[in-house]
CSV table of C-alpha atoms in Angstrom, one decimal:
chain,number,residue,atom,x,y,z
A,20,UNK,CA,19.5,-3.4,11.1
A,21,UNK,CA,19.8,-6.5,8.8
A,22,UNK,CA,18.1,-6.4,6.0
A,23,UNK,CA,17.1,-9.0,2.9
A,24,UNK,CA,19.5,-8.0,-0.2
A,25,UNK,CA,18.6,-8.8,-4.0
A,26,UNK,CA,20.4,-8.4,-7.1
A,27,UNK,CA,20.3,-7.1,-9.5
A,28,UNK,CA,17.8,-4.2,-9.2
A,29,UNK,CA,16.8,-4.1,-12.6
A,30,UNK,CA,17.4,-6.5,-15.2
A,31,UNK,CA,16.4,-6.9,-18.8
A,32,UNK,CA,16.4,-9.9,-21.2
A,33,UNK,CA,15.3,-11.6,-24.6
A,34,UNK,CA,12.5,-13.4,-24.5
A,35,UNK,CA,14.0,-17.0,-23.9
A,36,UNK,CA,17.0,-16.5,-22.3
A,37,UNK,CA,17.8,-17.3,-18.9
A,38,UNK,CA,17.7,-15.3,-15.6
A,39,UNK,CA,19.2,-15.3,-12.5
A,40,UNK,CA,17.7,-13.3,-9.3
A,41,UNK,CA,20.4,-13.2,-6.6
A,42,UNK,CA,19.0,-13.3,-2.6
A,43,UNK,CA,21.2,-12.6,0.6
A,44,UNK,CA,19.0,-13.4,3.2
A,45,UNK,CA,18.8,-12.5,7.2
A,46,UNK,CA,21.7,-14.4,8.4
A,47,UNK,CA,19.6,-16.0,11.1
A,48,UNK,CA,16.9,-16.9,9.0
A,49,UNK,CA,15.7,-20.4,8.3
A,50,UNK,CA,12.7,-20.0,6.0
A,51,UNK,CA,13.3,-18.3,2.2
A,52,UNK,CA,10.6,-17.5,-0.5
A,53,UNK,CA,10.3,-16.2,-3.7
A,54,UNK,CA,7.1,-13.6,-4.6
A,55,UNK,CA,6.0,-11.9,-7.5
A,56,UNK,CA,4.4,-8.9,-8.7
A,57,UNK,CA,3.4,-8.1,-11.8
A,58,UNK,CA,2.9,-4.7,-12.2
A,59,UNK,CA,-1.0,-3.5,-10.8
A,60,UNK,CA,-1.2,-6.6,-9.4
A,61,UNK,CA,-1.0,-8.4,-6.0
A,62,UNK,CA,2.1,-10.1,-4.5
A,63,UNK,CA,2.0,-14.1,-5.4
A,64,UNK,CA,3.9,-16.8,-3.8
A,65,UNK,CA,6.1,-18.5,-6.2
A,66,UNK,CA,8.4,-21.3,-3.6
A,67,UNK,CA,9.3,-21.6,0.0
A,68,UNK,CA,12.6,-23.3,1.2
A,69,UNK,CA,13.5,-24.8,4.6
A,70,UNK,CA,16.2,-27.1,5.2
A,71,UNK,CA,18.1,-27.1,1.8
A,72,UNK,CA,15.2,-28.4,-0.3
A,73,UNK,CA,11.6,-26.5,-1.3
A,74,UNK,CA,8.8,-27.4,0.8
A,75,UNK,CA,5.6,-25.4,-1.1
A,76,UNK,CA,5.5,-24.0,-4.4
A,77,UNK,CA,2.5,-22.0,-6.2
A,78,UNK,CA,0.7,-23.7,-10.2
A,79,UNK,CA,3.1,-20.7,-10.9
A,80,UNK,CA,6.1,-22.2,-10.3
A,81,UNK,CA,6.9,-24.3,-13.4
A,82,UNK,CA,9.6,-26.4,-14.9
A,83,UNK,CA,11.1,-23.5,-16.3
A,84,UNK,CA,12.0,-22.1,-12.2
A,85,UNK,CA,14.1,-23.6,-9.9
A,86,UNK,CA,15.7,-22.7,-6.8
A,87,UNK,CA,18.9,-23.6,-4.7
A,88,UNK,CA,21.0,-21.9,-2.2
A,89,UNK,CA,24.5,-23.4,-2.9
A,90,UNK,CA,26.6,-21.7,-0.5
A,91,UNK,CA,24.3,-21.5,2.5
A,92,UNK,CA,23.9,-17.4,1.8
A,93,UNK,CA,22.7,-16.7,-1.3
A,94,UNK,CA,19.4,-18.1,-2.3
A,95,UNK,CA,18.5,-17.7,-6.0
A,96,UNK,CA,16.1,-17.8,-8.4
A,97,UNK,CA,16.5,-19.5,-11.8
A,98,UNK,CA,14.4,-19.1,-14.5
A,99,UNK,CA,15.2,-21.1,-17.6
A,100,UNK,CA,13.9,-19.8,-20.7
A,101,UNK,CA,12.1,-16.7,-19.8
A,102,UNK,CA,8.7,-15.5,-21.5
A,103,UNK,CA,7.2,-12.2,-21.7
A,104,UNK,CA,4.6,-12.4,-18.9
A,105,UNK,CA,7.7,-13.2,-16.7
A,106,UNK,CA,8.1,-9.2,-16.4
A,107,UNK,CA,7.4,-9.1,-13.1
A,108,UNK,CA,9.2,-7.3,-9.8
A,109,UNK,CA,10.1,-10.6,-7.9
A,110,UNK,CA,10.8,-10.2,-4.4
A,111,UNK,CA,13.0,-12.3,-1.8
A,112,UNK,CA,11.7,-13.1,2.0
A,113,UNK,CA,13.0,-14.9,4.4
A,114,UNK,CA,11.8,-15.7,8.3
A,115,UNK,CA,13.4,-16.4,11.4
A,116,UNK,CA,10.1,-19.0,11.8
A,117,UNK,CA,7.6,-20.3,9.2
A,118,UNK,CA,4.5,-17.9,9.4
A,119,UNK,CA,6.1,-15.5,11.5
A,120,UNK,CA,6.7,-11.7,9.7
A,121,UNK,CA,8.5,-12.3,6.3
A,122,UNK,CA,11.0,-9.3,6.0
A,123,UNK,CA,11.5,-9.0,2.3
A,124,UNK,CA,13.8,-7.4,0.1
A,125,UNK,CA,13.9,-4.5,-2.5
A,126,UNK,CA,13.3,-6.5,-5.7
A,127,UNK,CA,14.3,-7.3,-8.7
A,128,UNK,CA,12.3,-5.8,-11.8
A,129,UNK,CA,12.4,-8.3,-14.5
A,130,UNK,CA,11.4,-7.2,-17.9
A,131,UNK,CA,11.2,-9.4,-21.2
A,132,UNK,CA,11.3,-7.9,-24.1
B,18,UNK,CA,-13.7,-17.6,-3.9
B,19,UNK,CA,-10.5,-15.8,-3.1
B,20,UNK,CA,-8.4,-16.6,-0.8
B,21,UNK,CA,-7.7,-13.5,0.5
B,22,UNK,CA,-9.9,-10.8,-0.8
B,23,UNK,CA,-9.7,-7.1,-0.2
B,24,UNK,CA,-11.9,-4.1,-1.3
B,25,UNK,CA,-9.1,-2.5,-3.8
B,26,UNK,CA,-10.3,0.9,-3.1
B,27,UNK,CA,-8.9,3.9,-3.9
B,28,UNK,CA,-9.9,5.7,-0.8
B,29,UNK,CA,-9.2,9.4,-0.4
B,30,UNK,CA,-9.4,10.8,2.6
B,31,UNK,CA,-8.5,14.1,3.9
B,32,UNK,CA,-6.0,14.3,7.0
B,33,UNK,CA,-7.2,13.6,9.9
B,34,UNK,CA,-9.6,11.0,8.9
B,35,UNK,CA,-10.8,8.3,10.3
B,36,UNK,CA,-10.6,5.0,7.3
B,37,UNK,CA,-11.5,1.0,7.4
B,38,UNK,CA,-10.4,-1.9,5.8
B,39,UNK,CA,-11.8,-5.2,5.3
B,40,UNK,CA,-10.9,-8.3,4.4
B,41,UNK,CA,-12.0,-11.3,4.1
B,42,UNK,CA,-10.5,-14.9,3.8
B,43,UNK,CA,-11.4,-17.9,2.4
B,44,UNK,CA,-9.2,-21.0,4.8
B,45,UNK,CA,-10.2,-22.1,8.1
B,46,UNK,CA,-7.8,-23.7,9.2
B,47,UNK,CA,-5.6,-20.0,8.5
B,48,UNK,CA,-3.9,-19.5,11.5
B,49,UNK,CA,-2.1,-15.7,11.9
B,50,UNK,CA,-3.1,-12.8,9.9
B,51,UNK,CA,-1.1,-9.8,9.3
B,52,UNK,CA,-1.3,-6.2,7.7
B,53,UNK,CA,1.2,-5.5,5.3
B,54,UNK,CA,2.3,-1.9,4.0
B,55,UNK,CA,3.4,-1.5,0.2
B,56,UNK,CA,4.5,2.1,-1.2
B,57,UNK,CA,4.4,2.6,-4.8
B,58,UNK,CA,7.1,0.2,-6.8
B,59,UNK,CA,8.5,-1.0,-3.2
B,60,UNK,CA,8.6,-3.9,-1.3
B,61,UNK,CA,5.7,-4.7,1.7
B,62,UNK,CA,6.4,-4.1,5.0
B,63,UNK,CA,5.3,-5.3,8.2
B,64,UNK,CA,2.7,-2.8,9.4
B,65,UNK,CA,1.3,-5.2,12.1
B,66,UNK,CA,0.1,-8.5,13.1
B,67,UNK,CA,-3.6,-9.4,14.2
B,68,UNK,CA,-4.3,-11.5,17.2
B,69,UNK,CA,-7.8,-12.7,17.9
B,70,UNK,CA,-8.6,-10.3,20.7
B,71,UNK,CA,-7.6,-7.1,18.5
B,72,UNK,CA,-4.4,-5.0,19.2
B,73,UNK,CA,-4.3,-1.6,18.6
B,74,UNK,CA,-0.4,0.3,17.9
B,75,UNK,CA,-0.5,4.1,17.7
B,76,UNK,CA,-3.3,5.7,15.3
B,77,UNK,CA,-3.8,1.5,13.9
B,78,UNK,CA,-6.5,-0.7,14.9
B,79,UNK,CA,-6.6,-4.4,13.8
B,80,UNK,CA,-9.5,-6.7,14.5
B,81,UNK,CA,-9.9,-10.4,13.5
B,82,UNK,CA,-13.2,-12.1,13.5
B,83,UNK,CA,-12.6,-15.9,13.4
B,84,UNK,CA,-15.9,-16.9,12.7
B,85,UNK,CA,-16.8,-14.6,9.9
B,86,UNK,CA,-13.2,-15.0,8.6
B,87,UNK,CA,-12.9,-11.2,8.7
B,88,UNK,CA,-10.1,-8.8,9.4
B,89,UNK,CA,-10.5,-5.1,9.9
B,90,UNK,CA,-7.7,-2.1,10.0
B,91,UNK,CA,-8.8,0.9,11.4
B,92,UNK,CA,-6.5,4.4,10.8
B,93,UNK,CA,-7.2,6.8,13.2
B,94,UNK,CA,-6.2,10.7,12.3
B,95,UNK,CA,-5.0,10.0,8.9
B,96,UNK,CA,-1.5,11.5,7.9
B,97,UNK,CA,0.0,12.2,4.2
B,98,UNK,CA,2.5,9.6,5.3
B,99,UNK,CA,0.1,6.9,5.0
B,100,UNK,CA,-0.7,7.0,1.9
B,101,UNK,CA,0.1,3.6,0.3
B,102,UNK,CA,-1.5,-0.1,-1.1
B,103,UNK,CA,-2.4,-1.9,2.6
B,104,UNK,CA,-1.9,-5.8,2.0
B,105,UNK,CA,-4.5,-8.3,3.8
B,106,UNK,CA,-1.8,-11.1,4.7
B,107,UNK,CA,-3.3,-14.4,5.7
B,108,UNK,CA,-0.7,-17.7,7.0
B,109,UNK,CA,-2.1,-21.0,6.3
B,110,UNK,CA,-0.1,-24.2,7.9
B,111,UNK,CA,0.5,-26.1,4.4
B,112,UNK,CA,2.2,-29.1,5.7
B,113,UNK,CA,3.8,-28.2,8.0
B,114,UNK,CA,5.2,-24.9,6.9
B,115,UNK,CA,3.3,-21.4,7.1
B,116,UNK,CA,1.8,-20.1,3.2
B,117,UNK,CA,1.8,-16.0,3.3
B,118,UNK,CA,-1.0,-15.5,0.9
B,119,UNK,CA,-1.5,-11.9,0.3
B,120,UNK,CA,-4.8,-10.0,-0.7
B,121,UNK,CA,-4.8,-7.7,-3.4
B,122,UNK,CA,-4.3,-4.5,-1.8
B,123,UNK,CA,-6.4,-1.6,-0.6
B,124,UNK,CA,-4.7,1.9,-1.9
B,125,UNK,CA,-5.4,5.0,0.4
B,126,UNK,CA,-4.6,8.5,-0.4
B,127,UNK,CA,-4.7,11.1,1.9
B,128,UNK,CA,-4.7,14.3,1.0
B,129,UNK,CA,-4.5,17.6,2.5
């Protein structure tokens, strides 16, 4: 069955340095988005992405994130100079149509220190 | 208001009980509603979607009330294995694209 795939699993950094969550999703899929949970908490939309370029993004989703999927398979996550209350699982979706079931992945558990 | 708001819960249930959701959302204009399944520290799942007349799969029961801007889950005969966070999902057309906007959760433990 395919399946949404994230790296890493667990990462930890310094307060300030920058992060990279890795995405592979559905091979068919057009539609990719970026959610977060802090822990306790609900799922947020960060950013969705259709057609190379973002098309919504949540007050969340600051100067210090950006997005880009530079080989037409992986889809990433960038986040610049990370802060503590970036600790968060962040989760990768993706869709074979925009508001159809999002099939998400694992998760990547992010924790500043 | 919320957009999507959900009573958090905990409900415990025994086995073979019979538990509702609600929930409750705040955008008109959303336009396909889902019900999402989380385990603890995993990622949601599709449990099912919600279509305005009500669909039913298995032991589950959704029910969508446009007007009130209400949606329901029913579990019938409660098993162990369902015991997990169930996420309200709500798509709103933001242009042009479908925003998932999820609720908070309802946990449910069932116990023996």
């Amino acid at each position: 069955e395919p399946e949404v795939t994230q790296t890493p699993s667990h990462q930890v950094t310094q307060m300030g340095q920058e992060v990279i969550l890795r995405c592979v999703p559905i091979s068919n899929h057009l539609y990719f988005y970026w959610y977060r949970q802090i822990l306790g908490q609900k799922v947020e939309f960060l950013v969705s992405f259709y057609n190379n370029e973002i098309s919504e993004k949540s007050e969340i989703f600051d100067d210090q994130f950006s997005v880009e999927r530079p080989d037409g398979s992986n889809f990433t996550l960038k986040i610049r100079s990370t802060k503590l209350e970036d600790s968060a699982m962040y989760f990768c979706a993706s869709t074979s149509q925009g508001g159809g079931e999002l099939f998400f992945g694992e998760g990547s558990r992010l924790t500043v220190l | 208001r919320k957009e999507v708001e959900q009573d958090p819960g905990p409900f415990n249930v025994p086995e073979g009980a019979t538990v509702a959701f609600n929930c409750t959302y705040s955008n008109s204009a959303s336009q396909s509603f889902f019900w999402y399944r989380q385990d603890c520290r995993k990622e949601p799942k599709l449990l099912m979607s919600v279509y305005s007349s009500g669909n039913e799969d298995g032991r589950f029961t959704a029910q969508l009330n446009r007007a009130s801007q209400y949606i329901s889950l029913l579990i019938r005969d409660s098993k162990l294995s369902d015991s997990a966070t169930y996420l309200c999902v709500v798509n709103t057309p933001v242009g042009g694209y479908g925003k998932l906007t999820f609720g908070q959760g309802t946990i449910l433990t069932v116990h023996p």
